[in-house]
mmCIF file of C-alpha atoms in Angstrom:
data_model
loop_
_atom_site.group_PDB
_atom_site.id
_atom_site.type_symbol
_atom_site.label_atom_id
_atom_site.label_comp_id
_atom_site.label_asym_id
_atom_site.label_seq_id
_atom_site.Cartn_x
_atom_site.Cartn_y
_atom_site.Cartn_z
ATOM 1 C CA UNK A 5 0.000 0.000 0.000
ATOM 2 C CA UNK A 6 1.299 3.438 -0.915
ATOM 3 C CA UNK A 7 0.926 6.005 1.805
ATOM 4 C CA UNK A 8 -1.124 8.991 0.719
ATOM 5 C CA UNK A 9 1.072 11.264 2.776
ATOM 6 C CA UNK A 10 3.876 10.747 0.261
ATOM 7 C CA UNK A 11 1.928 12.927 -2.178
ATOM 8 C CA UNK A 12 1.991 15.941 0.129
ATOM 9 C CA UNK A 13 5.076 18.080 0.598
ATOM 10 C CA UNK A 14 4.969 20.680 3.336
ATOM 11 C CA UNK A 15 6.694 23.899 2.402
ATOM 12 C CA UNK A 16 8.262 26.169 5.001
ATOM 13 C CA UNK A 17 9.442 28.726 2.489
ATOM 14 C CA UNK A 18 6.851 31.211 3.755
ATOM 15 C CA UNK A 19 8.463 31.336 7.187
ATOM 16 C CA UNK A 20 10.765 34.272 7.809
ATOM 17 C CA UNK A 21 13.642 34.678 10.191
ATOM 18 C CA UNK A 22 12.643 36.261 13.499
ATOM 19 C CA UNK A 23 13.375 39.956 13.600
ATOM 20 C CA UNK A 24 15.062 41.355 16.692
ATOM 21 C CA UNK A 25 14.899 45.032 17.546
ATOM 22 C CA UNK A 26 16.576 46.938 20.367
ATOM 23 C CA UNK A 27 13.738 49.403 20.809
ATOM 24 C CA UNK A 28 10.042 49.764 20.101
ATOM 25 C CA UNK A 29 10.461 52.218 17.222
ATOM 26 C CA UNK A 30 10.975 49.281 14.848
ATOM 27 C CA UNK A 31 9.150 45.953 14.484
ATOM 28 C CA UNK A 32 10.692 42.828 15.966
ATOM 29 C CA UNK A 33 11.360 41.118 19.270
ATOM 30 C CA UNK A 34 12.839 43.170 22.089
ATOM 31 C CA UNK A 35 15.780 41.991 24.160
ATOM 32 C CA UNK A 36 17.049 43.729 27.317
ATOM 33 C CA UNK A 37 19.534 46.517 26.737
ATOM 34 C CA UNK A 38 20.900 45.929 30.243
ATOM 35 C CA UNK A 39 20.435 43.526 33.156
ATOM 36 C CA UNK A 40 22.316 43.919 36.412
ATOM 37 C CA UNK A 41 21.708 40.564 38.111
ATOM 38 C CA UNK A 42 24.374 37.866 38.144
ATOM 39 C CA UNK A 43 23.701 34.335 36.885
ATOM 40 C CA UNK A 44 25.640 31.157 36.108
ATOM 41 C CA UNK A 45 29.198 30.898 37.464
ATOM 42 C CA UNK A 46 29.224 34.456 38.811
ATOM 43 C CA UNK A 47 26.149 33.854 40.959
ATOM 44 C CA UNK A 48 27.286 30.365 41.995
ATOM 45 C CA UNK A 49 30.678 31.691 43.102
ATOM 46 C CA UNK A 50 29.041 34.496 45.068
ATOM 47 C CA UNK A 51 26.711 32.082 46.879
ATOM 48 C CA UNK A 52 29.508 29.583 47.555
ATOM 49 C CA UNK A 53 31.457 32.324 49.349
ATOM 50 C CA UNK A 54 28.347 33.099 51.393
ATOM 51 C CA UNK A 55 27.950 29.411 52.345
ATOM 52 C CA UNK A 56 31.615 29.193 53.353
ATOM 53 C CA UNK A 57 31.333 32.318 55.524
ATOM 54 C CA UNK A 58 28.288 31.003 57.410
ATOM 55 C CA UNK A 59 29.609 27.458 57.862
ATOM 56 C CA UNK A 60 33.154 28.410 58.892
ATOM 57 C CA UNK A 61 34.690 25.934 56.454
ATOM 58 C CA UNK A 62 38.191 26.731 55.156
ATOM 59 C CA UNK A 63 38.862 28.057 51.665
ATOM 60 C CA UNK A 64 38.255 25.482 48.953
ATOM 61 C CA UNK A 65 36.002 23.315 51.108
ATOM 62 C CA UNK A 66 32.710 24.606 49.687
ATOM 63 C CA UNK A 67 32.625 23.064 46.239
ATOM 64 C CA UNK A 68 30.208 23.434 43.322
ATOM 65 C CA UNK A 69 27.927 20.434 42.972
ATOM 66 C CA UNK A 70 28.307 20.231 39.199
ATOM 67 C CA UNK A 71 31.376 21.220 37.186
ATOM 68 C CA UNK A 72 32.586 20.451 33.678
ATOM 69 C CA UNK A 73 35.688 18.813 35.166
ATOM 70 C CA UNK A 74 34.915 16.870 38.321
ATOM 71 C CA UNK A 75 37.682 17.181 40.920
ATOM 72 C CA UNK A 76 38.574 14.290 43.210
ATOM 73 C CA UNK A 77 36.358 14.165 46.293
ATOM 74 C CA UNK A 78 37.940 14.901 49.682
ATOM 75 C CA UNK A 79 38.742 11.977 51.975
ATOM 76 C CA UNK A 80 36.060 10.637 54.312
ATOM 77 C CA UNK A 81 37.721 12.295 57.329
ATOM 78 C CA UNK A 82 37.602 15.784 55.746
ATOM 79 C CA UNK A 83 34.754 18.226 56.407
ATOM 80 C CA UNK A 84 33.443 19.918 53.275
ATOM 81 C CA UNK A 85 30.280 21.082 51.517
ATOM 82 C CA UNK A 86 28.798 20.481 48.081
ATOM 83 C CA UNK A 87 26.751 23.535 47.134
ATOM 84 C CA UNK A 88 24.618 24.394 44.118
ATOM 85 C CA UNK A 89 21.563 26.129 42.718
ATOM 86 C CA UNK A 90 18.734 23.684 42.049
ATOM 87 C CA UNK A 91 15.962 25.990 40.845
ATOM 88 C CA UNK A 92 14.527 29.432 40.136
ATOM 89 C CA UNK A 93 10.962 30.575 40.782
ATOM 90 C CA UNK A 94 9.654 33.922 39.546
ATOM 91 C CA UNK A 95 6.390 35.733 40.160
ATOM 92 C CA UNK A 96 3.976 35.705 37.233
ATOM 93 C CA UNK A 97 3.152 39.404 37.335
ATOM 94 C CA UNK A 98 6.216 41.478 36.435
ATOM 95 C CA UNK A 99 5.778 45.241 36.566
ATOM 96 C CA UNK A 100 6.930 47.724 33.947
ATOM 97 C CA UNK A 101 8.034 50.894 35.717
ATOM 98 C CA UNK A 102 10.175 54.001 35.331
ATOM 99 C CA UNK A 103 9.084 54.877 31.830
ATOM 100 C CA UNK A 104 11.502 57.410 30.326
ATOM 101 C CA UNK A 105 12.142 58.769 26.866
ATOM 102 C CA UNK A 106 14.779 56.069 26.375
ATOM 103 C CA UNK A 107 13.020 52.995 27.694
ATOM 104 C CA UNK A 108 11.210 51.086 30.393
ATOM 105 C CA UNK A 109 12.238 48.763 33.221
ATOM 106 C CA UNK A 110 10.859 45.310 33.930
ATOM 107 C CA UNK A 111 10.772 44.492 37.651
ATOM 108 C CA UNK A 112 9.999 41.058 39.018
ATOM 109 C CA UNK A 113 10.833 39.056 42.131
ATOM 110 C CA UNK A 114 12.769 35.830 41.848
ATOM 111 C CA UNK A 115 13.457 33.047 44.348
ATOM 112 C CA UNK A 116 16.723 31.107 44.048
ATOM 113 C CA UNK A 117 16.612 27.620 45.570
ATOM 114 C CA UNK A 118 19.944 26.212 46.724
ATOM 115 C CA UNK A 119 21.046 22.891 48.181
ATOM 116 C CA UNK A 120 23.952 22.558 50.607
ATOM 117 C CA UNK A 121 25.247 19.056 51.411
ATOM 118 C CA UNK A 122 27.716 18.874 54.296
ATOM 119 C CA UNK A 123 30.115 15.910 54.406
ATOM 120 C CA UNK A 124 32.609 14.630 56.949
ATOM 121 C CA UNK A 125 32.937 13.631 60.610
ATOM 122 C CA UNK A 126 31.666 17.050 61.820
ATOM 123 C CA UNK A 127 29.111 17.518 59.040
ATOM 124 C CA UNK A 128 26.214 17.587 61.473
ATOM 125 C CA UNK A 129 27.619 20.368 63.659
ATOM 126 C CA UNK A 130 28.823 22.398 60.656
ATOM 127 C CA UNK A 131 25.393 22.121 59.029
ATOM 128 C CA UNK A 132 23.840 23.369 62.288
ATOM 129 C CA UNK A 133 26.228 26.353 62.310
ATOM 130 C CA UNK A 134 25.229 27.163 58.746
ATOM 131 C CA UNK A 135 21.517 26.875 59.573
ATOM 132 C CA UNK A 136 21.781 29.125 62.625
ATOM 133 C CA UNK A 137 23.943 31.601 60.720
ATOM 134 C CA UNK A 138 21.040 32.078 58.320
ATOM 135 C CA UNK A 139 19.052 33.745 61.102
ATOM 136 C CA UNK A 140 21.724 36.222 62.268
ATOM 137 C CA UNK A 141 20.677 39.754 61.320
ATOM 138 C CA UNK A 142 24.191 40.959 60.486
ATOM 139 C CA UNK A 143 24.641 38.022 58.121
ATOM 140 C CA UNK A 144 21.412 38.926 56.354
ATOM 141 C CA UNK A 145 22.396 42.582 56.134
ATOM 142 C CA UNK A 146 25.669 41.511 54.503
ATOM 143 C CA UNK A 147 23.716 39.290 52.112
ATOM 144 C CA UNK A 148 21.576 42.283 51.133
ATOM 145 C CA UNK A 149 24.665 44.070 49.804
ATOM 146 C CA UNK A 150 24.504 41.458 47.019
ATOM 147 C CA UNK A 151 20.801 42.294 46.483
ATOM 148 C CA UNK A 152 19.692 39.015 48.079
ATOM 149 C CA UNK A 153 17.569 38.248 51.133
ATOM 150 C CA UNK A 154 16.655 35.063 52.979
ATOM 151 C CA UNK A 155 13.231 33.664 52.079
ATOM 152 C CA UNK A 156 13.195 30.399 54.063
ATOM 153 C CA UNK A 157 15.088 27.172 54.696
ATOM 154 C CA UNK A 158 14.348 23.495 55.291
ATOM 155 C CA UNK A 159 15.059 21.142 58.149
ATOM 156 C CA UNK A 160 18.385 19.288 58.153
ATOM 157 C CA UNK A 161 18.161 15.842 56.584
ATOM 158 C CA UNK A 162 20.609 12.992 57.206
ATOM 159 C CA UNK A 163 21.692 11.509 53.879
ATOM 160 C CA UNK A 164 24.704 9.181 54.351
ATOM 161 C CA UNK A 165 26.503 8.579 51.059
ATOM 162 C CA UNK A 166 28.598 5.612 49.937
ATOM 163 C CA UNK A 167 31.811 7.052 48.473
ATOM 164 C CA UNK A 168 34.685 4.771 47.422
ATOM 165 C CA UNK A 169 33.080 1.853 49.283
ATOM 166 C CA UNK A 170 32.962 3.847 52.502
ATOM 167 C CA UNK A 171 29.952 5.416 54.175
ATOM 168 C CA UNK A 172 30.407 9.159 54.627
ATOM 169 C CA UNK A 173 28.286 11.275 56.959
ATOM 170 C CA UNK A 174 26.175 13.811 55.045
ATOM 171 C CA UNK A 175 23.548 16.372 56.044
ATOM 172 C CA UNK A 176 21.456 18.350 53.545
ATOM 173 C CA UNK A 177 19.660 21.670 53.867
ATOM 174 C CA UNK A 178 17.718 23.607 51.236
ATOM 175 C CA UNK A 179 17.815 27.414 51.378
ATOM 176 C CA UNK A 180 15.711 29.778 49.314
ATOM 177 C CA UNK A 181 16.901 33.317 48.629
ATOM 178 C CA UNK A 182 14.866 36.180 47.205
ATOM 179 C CA UNK A 183 15.899 39.070 44.974
ATOM 180 C CA UNK A 184 14.456 41.697 42.644
ATOM 181 C CA UNK A 185 15.338 41.320 38.984
ATOM 182 C CA UNK A 186 15.557 44.498 36.889
ATOM 183 C CA UNK A 187 15.893 44.521 33.106
ATOM 184 C CA UNK A 188 15.947 47.606 30.895
ATOM 185 C CA UNK A 189 14.032 47.436 27.615
ATOM 186 C CA UNK A 190 14.029 49.995 24.837
ATOM 187 C CA UNK A 191 10.277 50.570 25.055
ATOM 188 C CA UNK A 192 9.946 54.210 24.072
ATOM 189 C CA UNK A 193 7.430 56.582 25.567
ATOM 190 C CA UNK A 194 4.382 56.993 23.333
ATOM 191 C CA UNK A 195 4.573 60.725 23.935
ATOM 192 C CA UNK A 196 8.120 60.965 22.597
ATOM 193 C CA UNK A 197 8.383 58.095 20.134
ATOM 194 C CA UNK A 198 7.120 58.353 16.553
ATOM 195 C CA UNK A 199 3.960 56.319 16.057
ATOM 196 C CA UNK A 200 4.283 53.383 13.679
ATOM 197 C CA UNK A 201 1.776 50.638 12.932
ATOM 198 C CA UNK A 202 3.219 47.230 12.154
ATOM 199 C CA UNK A 203 1.319 44.704 10.099
ATOM 200 C CA UNK A 204 0.664 43.393 6.636
#
């Protein structure tokens, strides 16, 4: 049996490449002209330093959970922490504010969910120090200098891990941090910008 579908050829020649524009005076998609918040390695490094400061672990003992090149794990008798960002949650109602002749700002609030796993013979006590450090006002004021604030945190969970055929003590805690995200878009004021109608 010959499939009837073989007689039909779908053409995509009518599709055009997406147009990107830096401001609203021309048709096309808008991208931010500036965004001040850190993401990726910059944000992860910043939060790792925060975790090290609250836990009291020495330099190099708060390690990223996922890296392109995985370093050898510390020995079972070494105290250390595996730290990483596991999710982002944003509100669904961003506000557009500060309209100027040059553009408009998008404001929204974002929650960054992190997971800290403490390993080693003193992992329990170090995890407790980290948890209690979250509630110290001066620590939170210092965190605010990076435009972050504490939202909430979980209970400590025991999660022993078998590493190199040896059980290693491990305690996990999830911490959620809140921040305001600001992005500048070239959305011109209707009063100042020339009026154009886009369409067929």
